[in-house]
Amino acid sequence: MVLQSLYFSALLLATLSGVPGLAGSARGGRVASWMLTGSALCALGLAGSVLYGGLAWQAELRWALPGAHFLFRGDPIGTFILVPATLVPAILSFYAEGYWSDGAHADTAPGLRLFFGVSVGCMILLTAAANAVLFLFGWEIMAILAFLMVTTSDQDAAVREAGWIYLVASHTGALMLFAGFALLALGTGTGFDLGPMRPGFASTSAGTAAFLLLLGGFLLKAGVGPLHVWLPGAHAAAPSHVSALLSGLMLKMGILGILRIIAWTPDPPLWWAGLLTGLGAASGIMSMAFALGQKDLKRLLAYSSIENVSVIALGLGLALAGKSLGLPALVLLGGAGALFHLLNHALLKPLLFMGAGSVMHATGTRDLERLGGLARAMPRTAFLFLAGAFGICALPPLNGFAGEWLIYLGAFRAIQPQGWVWAVVTLASLAVIGALTVACFTRAYGIVFLGEPRRELGGPAHESPRSMTGTMAVLAGICLFIGLFPAALGRALQAAAGDLGPGLPPLGGLAGLGALTLVAVIGIPVGLAAWQAIRKSPSSRSITWDCGYAAPTARIQYTASSFSRMLTDAFRWLLLPIERVPRIQGLFPRETRFQSQAPDTLLDRGMNPAASFVASVLSWLRFLQAGHLPIYLLYVVLTLVALFAWTLQ
Amino acid sequence: MIRTLARPALLLLAQMVLTLVLAPLLPGIVNKVKALFAGRVGPPVFQLYYDLARLLRKGAVFSRTTTGVFLAGPAASVAVPFTAALLVPMGGATAPVSFAGDAVVLAYLFGVARFFVVLAALDTGSAFEGMGAAREVTFAVLAEPALFMGLATLARLSGGPSLAPMLTAAGQGWRAAGGPLALVLTAWVIVFLVENCRIPFDDPNTHLELTMIHEAMVLDHSGPPLAAVLYGASLKLWVLGALVVKLCLPHRGTWWIDWPAFLGGMTLLACGVGVVESIMARLRMRRVSQALIAAVVSGTFGFLLLLLA
């Protein structure tokens, strides 16, 4: 009973967190933050009991809807995801008090806070929902609230368009899930209550269709390419703390769905794993190529989110392959690696989006070609963004490395006659993605925070208030702690990955997470000692030498475009950049400019033209949309009558 | 108890002292070989030691554009190879620190160094250093998979992802799996030369910034930070060289054979680098990525060959 009350307290506190602020009190933001913190504490208590104490819980309530009832089940996978899904929003809410304050945004702040809280409530619901109708209920509300939050600044046409694309994509995914869950009901034999499929169902045509529909719906939410088209625009358009919520957590609800599919399927066919690994590898490399072509800091971070869910998909592909091939070590390492990476990304990406928000707060722009040298004006933001960038590159000793390390270990375990394809694809793509990420984030940090400003900004940049940098510091501290002591999560990972298949070996025997602590304990002091030693040497200050320039200007610096030029050229066939190359004529050419931009190839050259074509073909159906309510009610009645007639026959 | 601890402690001490003391000798040997080829006397073998001592006595000049990250580059370029040296087996069959997955840690540690060196370069706001940084991150995209394909091959040979058993199995396995190992060796030599900015991929001696990769990134370092960069580069040469040498070196199990054999191997490797630098010209920038693709392909072929054999 205690566990149930903890869960429902978390759910209610989060859902209602925005309500007190609606009255117009000045303290609404602070109340919401503390309510979300309370929700996070409940979730932590729950996680301690379920993941470390091995307890489980269930709650059931009636619901008048046919096929539906309120069935909640607290399993380790859901509980593992519940922790970041409550903890990070609490931190983001404190950040939002400074970033999107009631004073500066009186018209939107209270509503945004309400949507924020309810969408967190929806995520809490999704982590434990064990009935398909209940799950879809939470899923739909979350999607609609995300749309409302993305379009907060809807006076901007680009924001409206991004919100529209998000809404379409999200409903396409929901439709796939409706169909997928309906087919799944054939396999579970428990109606719309979710649970394991019977053996053999996965290989039937209904099982195949159910898998493809569910995978499609979940991947669309997770943003794995080529189903990512809605993601960059939506993440760039939303206020930064909302982008952080979308990217850090809502994408992970798609991953949660895929984890559930793996857990429910006792005998997945091998091609499921092939599909997931193939998509993960292709989408990971593709997204980094696009990230390197971006000049908008938030779009760059959005593409990096696609890369991270792709890495998670690689881990899940390994787990599925292990389940098909009967290699439990693969299931454990792939699954635990995916879960760990999910947690790490849920902490690191919000940190980076908060950094981006801080930069926009200070300079009013997120255009990389205009920024530069911010580290001197805003040292705290710079340092925390650096921590996030370092972590997202999956470099030791921050947390990002530990998760990818488990996936690497899984890939090495797959080097066997049956599983070697997974080993080659996972190892090679992770290595390429890793190097591309370093390129992408040295570019992001180096261009925004180092060097000199590349264009004149409106005014001098200033450091953000402590409420913003302080909350970023909390997140960075959690990341550092997990990076230094990843073994502390060993039992939780074991418990959560244990849901994915029966008879998994102990994690400690396959991957000694404590060894990472040892490496960090050796490496960090050596690095700090070297840094101290050279810092203390006598020094003088001058201009950048640059091989003898007497008066260097900011315009001769490398820019965001020139830094990634070699890599974007290598991916030219994919990026299809739009360029305006000036022709230089005569002995004294006039001033001229080179312009280049990399829009999302798939969206702008694939889906948008295709969608316009379909729309023009189907335009004759428009007479159905008359806009009168009674007509729509008539449609509903006619449909119901038709359905009754169908069931009667 | 003391006896069981004495061996690892001795190994740790021997390996770290030899690495830290002897590493700056490698560039000296390379330069001596190059001088011999050119018919010059050349700088003494100990030249880098003299250079380091001189730089450490000097003061540093920092650009007013730079921030704290500028010093993180030199610091990381010393600390990373130092930590990595603990993971690589040198004279013995084991490394001072060895665990399943240490091979991945090794690869990512060098990623840490790259991250900070590139940021230190961008910190100056200089076009040349930005150029070097852009090239560095670009070529790493191909060097990493080449390294990992080699690691996968060795993991297949030894049955696990730990570096010391992997390299020992490789050293013993040349008779049984010579073909795959030769392909891995090819891949790793290319990675070794690229990562250590040697000819034919990069030139540590040129002063033509437009053609350089690594040297262009450290143009603005001076005094003790420059000493850290140079010393770190020699440590990196030593650690990555140890990977290549151990790949080829059979393991006998007696320290008075294995350690001299390892040191002899390192000397030979340095001489080999010197010979390559003397008889080859620098490749055009476009060719560097082609050579790296060849390394990836070679490593992948090695893996497949071993798997199907």
PDB file of C-alpha atoms in Angstrom, chain A residues 334-576:
ATOM      1  CA  GLY A 334      22.572  -4.317 -24.460  1.00  0.00           C
ATOM      2  CA  GLY A 335      19.564  -3.690 -22.254  1.00  0.00           C
ATOM      3  CA  ALA A 336      21.501  -2.288 -19.295  1.00  0.00           C
ATOM      4  CA  GLY A 337      23.586  -0.143 -21.656  1.00  0.00           C
ATOM      5  CA  ALA A 338      20.456   1.229 -23.324  1.00  0.00           C
ATOM      6  CA  LEU A 339      18.830   1.995 -19.964  1.00  0.00           C
ATOM      7  CA  PHE A 340      21.986   3.593 -18.629  1.00  0.00           C
ATOM      8  CA  HIS A 341      22.403   5.697 -21.742  1.00  0.00           C
ATOM      9  CA  LEU A 342      18.749   6.700 -21.498  1.00  0.00           C
ATOM     10  CA  LEU A 343      19.332   7.964 -17.960  1.00  0.00           C
ATOM     11  CA  ASN A 344      22.541   9.754 -18.925  1.00  0.00           C
ATOM     12  CA  HIS A 345      20.997  11.484 -21.879  1.00  0.00           C
ATOM     13  CA  ALA A 346      18.002  12.454 -19.760  1.00  0.00           C
ATOM     14  CA  LEU A 347      20.437  14.305 -17.479  1.00  0.00           C
ATOM     15  CA  LEU A 348      22.937  15.672 -20.015  1.00  0.00           C
ATOM     16  CA  LYS A 349      20.654  16.980 -22.752  1.00  0.00           C
ATOM     17  CA  PRO A 350      18.555  19.109 -20.365  1.00  0.00           C
ATOM     18  CA  LEU A 351      21.849  20.521 -19.057  1.00  0.00           C
ATOM     19  CA  LEU A 352      22.836  21.498 -22.599  1.00  0.00           C
ATOM     20  CA  PHE A 353      19.417  22.937 -23.456  1.00  0.00           C
ATOM     21  CA  MET A 354      19.524  24.959 -20.247  1.00  0.00           C
ATOM     22  CA  GLY A 355      22.950  26.207 -21.347  1.00  0.00           C
ATOM     23  CA  ALA A 356      21.521  27.136 -24.737  1.00  0.00           C
ATOM     24  CA  GLY A 357      18.655  28.900 -22.970  1.00  0.00           C
ATOM     25  CA  SER A 358      21.140  30.805 -20.870  1.00  0.00           C
ATOM     26  CA  VAL A 359      23.012  31.876 -24.008  1.00  0.00           C
ATOM     27  CA  MET A 360      19.781  33.086 -25.617  1.00  0.00           C
ATOM     28  CA  HIS A 361      18.841  34.856 -22.401  1.00  0.00           C
ATOM     29  CA  ALA A 362      22.170  36.692 -22.467  1.00  0.00           C
ATOM     30  CA  THR A 363      22.580  37.431 -26.171  1.00  0.00           C
ATOM     31  CA  GLY A 364      19.142  37.070 -27.714  1.00  0.00           C
ATOM     32  CA  THR A 365      20.409  34.768 -30.442  1.00  0.00           C
ATOM     33  CA  ARG A 366      21.193  31.113 -30.992  1.00  0.00           C
ATOM     34  CA  ASP A 367      22.922  31.607 -34.338  1.00  0.00           C
ATOM     35  CA  LEU A 368      26.399  30.064 -34.125  1.00  0.00           C
ATOM     36  CA  GLU A 369      27.766  32.373 -36.814  1.00  0.00           C
ATOM     37  CA  ARG A 370      27.123  35.400 -34.625  1.00  0.00           C
ATOM     38  CA  LEU A 371      28.286  34.057 -31.276  1.00  0.00           C
ATOM     39  CA  GLY A 372      31.775  33.676 -29.860  1.00  0.00           C
ATOM     40  CA  GLY A 373      33.859  34.353 -26.804  1.00  0.00           C
ATOM     41  CA  LEU A 374      30.989  34.060 -24.343  1.00  0.00           C
ATOM     42  CA  ALA A 375      33.145  32.182 -21.818  1.00  0.00           C
ATOM     43  CA  ARG A 376      34.594  35.464 -20.575  1.00  0.00           C
ATOM     44  CA  ALA A 377      31.241  37.199 -20.119  1.00  0.00           C
ATOM     45  CA  MET A 378      29.398  34.202 -18.676  1.00  0.00           C
ATOM     46  CA  PRO A 379      31.968  31.874 -17.080  1.00  0.00           C
ATOM     47  CA  ARG A 380      29.509  29.785 -15.042  1.00  0.00           C
ATOM     48  CA  THR A 381      27.239  28.997 -17.981  1.00  0.00           C
ATOM     49  CA  ALA A 382      30.321  28.250 -20.080  1.00  0.00           C
ATOM     50  CA  PHE A 383      31.761  25.830 -17.563  1.00  0.00           C
ATOM     51  CA  LEU A 384      28.459  23.993 -17.112  1.00  0.00           C
ATOM     52  CA  PHE A 385      27.837  23.820 -20.861  1.00  0.00           C
ATOM     53  CA  LEU A 386      31.361  22.438 -21.216  1.00  0.00           C
ATOM     54  CA  ALA A 387      30.524  19.742 -18.680  1.00  0.00           C
ATOM     55  CA  GLY A 388      27.405  18.855 -20.640  1.00  0.00           C
ATOM     56  CA  ALA A 389      29.270  18.823 -23.956  1.00  0.00           C
ATOM     57  CA  PHE A 390      32.001  16.637 -22.502  1.00  0.00           C
ATOM     58  CA  GLY A 391      29.432  14.235 -21.074  1.00  0.00           C
ATOM     59  CA  ILE A 392      27.375  13.994 -24.241  1.00  0.00           C
ATOM     60  CA  CYS A 393      30.539  13.077 -26.150  1.00  0.00           C
ATOM     61  CA  ALA A 394      30.551   9.954 -23.948  1.00  0.00           C
ATOM     62  CA  LEU A 395      34.041  10.644 -22.685  1.00  0.00           C
ATOM     63  CA  PRO A 396      35.273   9.245 -19.381  1.00  0.00           C
ATOM     64  CA  PRO A 397      34.992  10.127 -16.505  1.00  0.00           C
ATOM     65  CA  LEU A 398      31.519  11.650 -16.962  1.00  0.00           C
ATOM     66  CA  ASN A 399      28.357   9.553 -16.970  1.00  0.00           C
ATOM     67  CA  GLY A 400      27.871   9.519 -20.740  1.00  0.00           C
ATOM     68  CA  PHE A 401      30.752   7.109 -21.117  1.00  0.00           C
ATOM     69  CA  ALA A 402      29.540   4.467 -18.679  1.00  0.00           C
ATOM     70  CA  GLY A 403      26.348   3.714 -20.628  1.00  0.00           C
ATOM     71  CA  GLU A 404      28.043   3.502 -24.009  1.00  0.00           C
ATOM     72  CA  TRP A 405      30.732   1.364 -22.435  1.00  0.00           C
ATOM     73  CA  LEU A 406      28.137  -1.267 -21.526  1.00  0.00           C
ATOM     74  CA  ILE A 407      26.852  -1.285 -25.114  1.00  0.00           C
ATOM     75  CA  TYR A 408      30.440  -1.659 -26.366  1.00  0.00           C
ATOM     76  CA  LEU A 409      30.945  -4.596 -23.990  1.00  0.00           C
ATOM     77  CA  GLY A 410      27.756  -6.143 -25.341  1.00  0.00           C
ATOM     78  CA  ALA A 411      29.020  -5.690 -28.897  1.00  0.00           C
ATOM     79  CA  PHE A 412      32.309  -7.397 -27.994  1.00  0.00           C
ATOM     80  CA  ARG A 413      30.284 -10.266 -26.490  1.00  0.00           C
ATOM     81  CA  ALA A 414      28.471 -10.624 -29.814  1.00  0.00           C
ATOM     82  CA  ILE A 415      31.727 -11.610 -31.557  1.00  0.00           C
ATOM     83  CA  GLN A 416      30.587 -15.189 -32.123  1.00  0.00           C
ATOM     84  CA  PRO A 417      29.629 -17.169 -35.192  1.00  0.00           C
ATOM     85  CA  GLN A 418      25.933 -16.237 -34.833  1.00  0.00           C
ATOM     86  CA  GLY A 419      26.147 -12.669 -33.615  1.00  0.00           C
ATOM     87  CA  TRP A 420      29.144 -11.173 -35.415  1.00  0.00           C
ATOM     88  CA  VAL A 421      27.064  -8.969 -37.706  1.00  0.00           C
ATOM     89  CA  TRP A 422      25.775  -7.127 -34.644  1.00  0.00           C
ATOM     90  CA  ALA A 423      29.320  -6.835 -33.343  1.00  0.00           C
ATOM     91  CA  VAL A 424      30.660  -5.288 -36.558  1.00  0.00           C
ATOM     92  CA  VAL A 425      27.746  -2.916 -37.110  1.00  0.00           C
ATOM     93  CA  THR A 426      27.522  -1.800 -33.485  1.00  0.00           C
ATOM     94  CA  LEU A 427      31.257  -1.358 -32.951  1.00  0.00           C
ATOM     95  CA  ALA A 428      31.876   0.455 -36.220  1.00  0.00           C
ATOM     96  CA  SER A 429      28.871   2.742 -35.968  1.00  0.00           C
ATOM     97  CA  LEU A 430      29.473   3.566 -32.302  1.00  0.00           C
ATOM     98  CA  ALA A 431      33.094   4.427 -33.096  1.00  0.00           C
ATOM     99  CA  VAL A 432      32.105   6.701 -35.999  1.00  0.00           C
ATOM    100  CA  ILE A 433      29.268   8.282 -34.006  1.00  0.00           C
ATOM    101  CA  GLY A 434      31.644   8.849 -31.069  1.00  0.00           C
ATOM    102  CA  ALA A 435      34.187  10.688 -33.204  1.00  0.00           C
ATOM    103  CA  LEU A 436      31.466  12.711 -34.974  1.00  0.00           C
ATOM    104  CA  THR A 437      30.011  13.728 -31.619  1.00  0.00           C
ATOM    105  CA  VAL A 438      33.381  15.020 -30.467  1.00  0.00           C
ATOM    106  CA  ALA A 439      33.570  17.025 -33.689  1.00  0.00           C
ATOM    107  CA  CYS A 440      30.044  18.346 -33.203  1.00  0.00           C
ATOM    108  CA  PHE A 441      30.404  19.425 -29.587  1.00  0.00           C
ATOM    109  CA  THR A 442      33.907  20.855 -29.789  1.00  0.00           C
ATOM    110  CA  ARG A 443      32.362  22.919 -32.584  1.00  0.00           C
ATOM    111  CA  ALA A 444      29.358  23.902 -30.486  1.00  0.00           C
ATOM    112  CA  TYR A 445      31.350  24.863 -27.410  1.00  0.00           C
ATOM    113  CA  GLY A 446      34.331  26.267 -29.284  1.00  0.00           C
ATOM    114  CA  ILE A 447      32.271  28.512 -31.537  1.00  0.00           C
ATOM    115  CA  VAL A 448      29.813  29.778 -28.923  1.00  0.00           C
ATOM    116  CA  PHE A 449      32.070  30.226 -25.922  1.00  0.00           C
ATOM    117  CA  LEU A 450      35.631  30.549 -27.229  1.00  0.00           C
ATOM    118  CA  GLY A 451      37.440  32.959 -29.501  1.00  0.00           C
ATOM    119  CA  GLU A 452      35.930  36.385 -30.163  1.00  0.00           C
ATOM    120  CA  PRO A 453      32.303  37.280 -31.023  1.00  0.00           C
ATOM    121  CA  ARG A 454      31.904  36.664 -34.752  1.00  0.00           C
ATOM    122  CA  ARG A 455      29.427  39.514 -35.329  1.00  0.00           C
ATOM    123  CA  GLU A 456      28.426  42.504 -33.310  1.00  0.00           C
ATOM    124  CA  LEU A 457      25.806  41.478 -30.765  1.00  0.00           C
ATOM    125  CA  GLY A 458      23.088  43.870 -29.659  1.00  0.00           C
ATOM    126  CA  GLY A 459      24.831  44.643 -26.405  1.00  0.00           C
ATOM    127  CA  PRO A 460      27.298  43.152 -23.977  1.00  0.00           C
ATOM    128  CA  ALA A 461      26.477  39.590 -22.938  1.00  0.00           C
ATOM    129  CA  HIS A 462      25.787  39.038 -19.252  1.00  0.00           C
ATOM    130  CA  GLU A 463      25.803  36.025 -16.952  1.00  0.00           C
ATOM    131  CA  SER A 464      22.432  34.463 -16.221  1.00  0.00           C
ATOM    132  CA  PRO A 465      20.915  34.670 -12.730  1.00  0.00           C
ATOM    133  CA  ARG A 466      21.980  32.151 -10.100  1.00  0.00           C
ATOM    134  CA  SER A 467      18.634  30.380 -10.252  1.00  0.00           C
ATOM    135  CA  MET A 468      19.501  29.311 -13.787  1.00  0.00           C
ATOM    136  CA  THR A 469      23.183  28.453 -13.393  1.00  0.00           C
ATOM    137  CA  GLY A 470      22.561  26.920  -9.968  1.00  0.00           C
ATOM    138  CA  THR A 471      20.055  24.416 -11.338  1.00  0.00           C
ATOM    139  CA  MET A 472      22.442  23.585 -14.165  1.00  0.00           C
ATOM    140  CA  ALA A 473      25.127  22.949 -11.541  1.00  0.00           C
ATOM    141  CA  VAL A 474      22.840  20.487  -9.755  1.00  0.00           C
ATOM    142  CA  LEU A 475      22.379  18.493 -12.958  1.00  0.00           C
ATOM    143  CA  ALA A 476      26.107  18.608 -13.721  1.00  0.00           C
ATOM    144  CA  GLY A 477      26.814  17.405 -10.181  1.00  0.00           C
ATOM    145  CA  ILE A 478      24.516  14.401 -10.636  1.00  0.00           C
ATOM    146  CA  CYS A 479      26.255  13.608 -13.936  1.00  0.00           C
ATOM    147  CA  LEU A 480      29.677  13.787 -12.319  1.00  0.00           C
ATOM    148  CA  PHE A 481      28.591  11.575  -9.432  1.00  0.00           C
ATOM    149  CA  ILE A 482      27.215   8.892 -11.768  1.00  0.00           C
ATOM    150  CA  GLY A 483      30.342   9.148 -13.907  1.00  0.00           C
ATOM    151  CA  LEU A 484      32.627   8.654 -10.916  1.00  0.00           C
ATOM    152  CA  PHE A 485      30.565   5.927  -9.241  1.00  0.00           C
ATOM    153  CA  PRO A 486      28.624   4.107 -11.970  1.00  0.00           C
ATOM    154  CA  ALA A 487      28.694   0.931  -9.873  1.00  0.00           C
ATOM    155  CA  ALA A 488      26.141   2.557  -7.559  1.00  0.00           C
ATOM    156  CA  LEU A 489      23.579   2.002 -10.323  1.00  0.00           C
ATOM    157  CA  GLY A 490      24.606  -1.605 -10.917  1.00  0.00           C
ATOM    158  CA  ARG A 491      21.743  -3.146  -8.977  1.00  0.00           C
ATOM    159  CA  ALA A 492      19.131  -0.854 -10.487  1.00  0.00           C
ATOM    160  CA  LEU A 493      20.365  -1.656 -13.999  1.00  0.00           C
ATOM    161  CA  GLN A 494      20.396  -5.353 -13.224  1.00  0.00           C
ATOM    162  CA  ALA A 495      16.834  -5.202 -11.933  1.00  0.00           C
ATOM    163  CA  ALA A 496      15.527  -3.146 -14.854  1.00  0.00           C
ATOM    164  CA  ALA A 497      17.342  -5.140 -17.541  1.00  0.00           C
ATOM    165  CA  GLY A 498      16.186  -8.304 -15.768  1.00  0.00           C
ATOM    166  CA  ASP A 499      12.682  -7.593 -17.094  1.00  0.00           C
ATOM    167  CA  LEU A 500      13.887  -8.011 -20.670  1.00  0.00           C
ATOM    168  CA  GLY A 501      14.471 -11.731 -20.579  1.00  0.00           C
ATOM    169  CA  PRO A 502      14.650 -14.712 -18.269  1.00  0.00           C
ATOM    170  CA  GLY A 503      17.818 -16.045 -16.657  1.00  0.00           C
ATOM    171  CA  LEU A 504      20.185 -13.115 -17.180  1.00  0.00           C
ATOM    172  CA  PRO A 505      23.667 -13.415 -15.658  1.00  0.00           C
ATOM    173  CA  PRO A 506      24.828 -10.957 -12.976  1.00  0.00           C
ATOM    174  CA  LEU A 507      26.035  -7.645 -14.413  1.00  0.00           C
ATOM    175  CA  GLY A 508      29.043  -7.499 -12.092  1.00  0.00           C
ATOM    176  CA  GLY A 509      30.509 -10.606 -13.724  1.00  0.00           C
ATOM    177  CA  LEU A 510      30.332  -9.125 -17.226  1.00  0.00           C
ATOM    178  CA  ALA A 511      31.139  -5.471 -16.659  1.00  0.00           C
ATOM    179  CA  GLY A 512      33.028  -4.232 -13.628  1.00  0.00           C
ATOM    180  CA  LEU A 513      31.634  -0.706 -13.422  1.00  0.00           C
ATOM    181  CA  GLY A 514      33.960  -0.105 -10.470  1.00  0.00           C
ATOM    182  CA  ALA A 515      36.924  -0.227 -12.847  1.00  0.00           C
ATOM    183  CA  LEU A 516      35.743   3.076 -14.338  1.00  0.00           C
ATOM    184  CA  THR A 517      36.019   4.628 -10.883  1.00  0.00           C
ATOM    185  CA  LEU A 518      39.602   3.382 -10.667  1.00  0.00           C
ATOM    186  CA  VAL A 519      40.538   4.933 -14.024  1.00  0.00           C
ATOM    187  CA  ALA A 520      38.909   8.220 -12.993  1.00  0.00           C
ATOM    188  CA  VAL A 521      40.686   8.205  -9.635  1.00  0.00           C
ATOM    189  CA  ILE A 522      44.022   7.861 -11.412  1.00  0.00           C
ATOM    190  CA  GLY A 523      43.398  10.133 -14.372  1.00  0.00           C
ATOM    191  CA  ILE A 524      41.675  13.131 -12.785  1.00  0.00           C
ATOM    192  CA  PRO A 525      44.376  13.946 -10.181  1.00  0.00           C
ATOM    193  CA  VAL A 526      47.109  13.611 -12.814  1.00  0.00           C
ATOM    194  CA  GLY A 527      45.234  15.984 -15.094  1.00  0.00           C
ATOM    195  CA  LEU A 528      44.554  18.486 -12.332  1.00  0.00           C
ATOM    196  CA  ALA A 529      48.163  18.342 -11.160  1.00  0.00           C
ATOM    197  CA  ALA A 530      49.430  18.971 -14.694  1.00  0.00           C
ATOM    198  CA  TRP A 531      46.966  21.838 -15.077  1.00  0.00           C
ATOM    199  CA  GLN A 532      48.030  23.410 -11.771  1.00  0.00           C
ATOM    200  CA  ALA A 533      51.706  23.004 -12.600  1.00  0.00           C
ATOM    201  CA  ILE A 534      51.559  24.787 -15.953  1.00  0.00           C
ATOM    202  CA  ARG A 535      49.130  27.395 -14.680  1.00  0.00           C
ATOM    203  CA  LYS A 536      51.555  28.512 -12.006  1.00  0.00           C
ATOM    204  CA  SER A 537      54.401  29.213 -14.432  1.00  0.00           C
ATOM    205  CA  PRO A 538      55.259  32.885 -14.945  1.00  0.00           C
ATOM    206  CA  SER A 539      53.280  34.238 -17.849  1.00  0.00           C
ATOM    207  CA  SER A 540      52.418  37.390 -19.712  1.00  0.00           C
ATOM    208  CA  ARG A 541      49.390  38.330 -21.805  1.00  0.00           C
ATOM    209  CA  SER A 542      49.400  39.382 -25.404  1.00  0.00           C
ATOM    210  CA  ILE A 543      47.333  39.079 -28.552  1.00  0.00           C
ATOM    211  CA  THR A 544      46.922  35.715 -30.290  1.00  0.00           C
ATOM    212  CA  TRP A 545      50.170  35.088 -32.089  1.00  0.00           C
ATOM    213  CA  ASP A 546      48.681  33.360 -35.113  1.00  0.00           C
ATOM    214  CA  CYS A 547      52.043  33.293 -36.901  1.00  0.00           C
ATOM    215  CA  GLY A 548      52.659  36.966 -36.604  1.00  0.00           C
ATOM    216  CA  TYR A 549      49.444  38.860 -37.183  1.00  0.00           C
ATOM    217  CA  ALA A 550      49.893  42.257 -35.629  1.00  0.00           C
ATOM    218  CA  ALA A 551      46.196  43.097 -35.474  1.00  0.00           C
ATOM    219  CA  PRO A 552      44.037  39.999 -35.775  1.00  0.00           C
ATOM    220  CA  THR A 553      40.336  40.613 -36.285  1.00  0.00           C
ATOM    221  CA  ALA A 554      37.438  38.455 -35.189  1.00  0.00           C
ATOM    222  CA  ARG A 555      36.532  37.907 -38.840  1.00  0.00           C
ATOM    223  CA  ILE A 556      39.557  35.737 -39.622  1.00  0.00           C
ATOM    224  CA  GLN A 557      38.501  33.165 -37.042  1.00  0.00           C
ATOM    225  CA  TYR A 558      37.239  29.770 -38.020  1.00  0.00           C
ATOM    226  CA  THR A 559      33.447  29.796 -38.047  1.00  0.00           C
ATOM    227  CA  ALA A 560      30.881  27.109 -37.366  1.00  0.00           C
ATOM    228  CA  SER A 561      30.646  26.402 -41.095  1.00  0.00           C
ATOM    229  CA  SER A 562      34.352  26.322 -41.802  1.00  0.00           C
ATOM    230  CA  PHE A 563      35.038  24.096 -38.809  1.00  0.00           C
ATOM    231  CA  SER A 564      32.707  21.369 -40.031  1.00  0.00           C
ATOM    232  CA  ARG A 565      33.299  21.989 -43.730  1.00  0.00           C
ATOM    233  CA  MET A 566      35.373  18.843 -44.384  1.00  0.00           C
ATOM    234  CA  LEU A 567      32.810  16.623 -42.680  1.00  0.00           C
ATOM    235  CA  THR A 568      29.734  18.244 -44.208  1.00  0.00           C
ATOM    236  CA  ASP A 569      31.422  17.939 -47.607  1.00  0.00           C
ATOM    237  CA  ALA A 570      31.874  14.239 -46.983  1.00  0.00           C
ATOM    238  CA  PHE A 571      28.150  13.973 -46.240  1.00  0.00           C
ATOM    239  CA  ARG A 572      27.105  16.270 -49.083  1.00  0.00           C
ATOM    240  CA  TRP A 573      25.061  13.531 -50.741  1.00  0.00           C
ATOM    241  CA  LEU A 574      22.932  13.360 -47.595  1.00  0.00           C
ATOM    242  CA  LEU A 575      22.772  16.968 -46.460  1.00  0.00           C
ATOM    243  CA  LEU A 576      22.127  18.474 -49.918  1.00  0.00           C
TER     244      LEU A 576
END
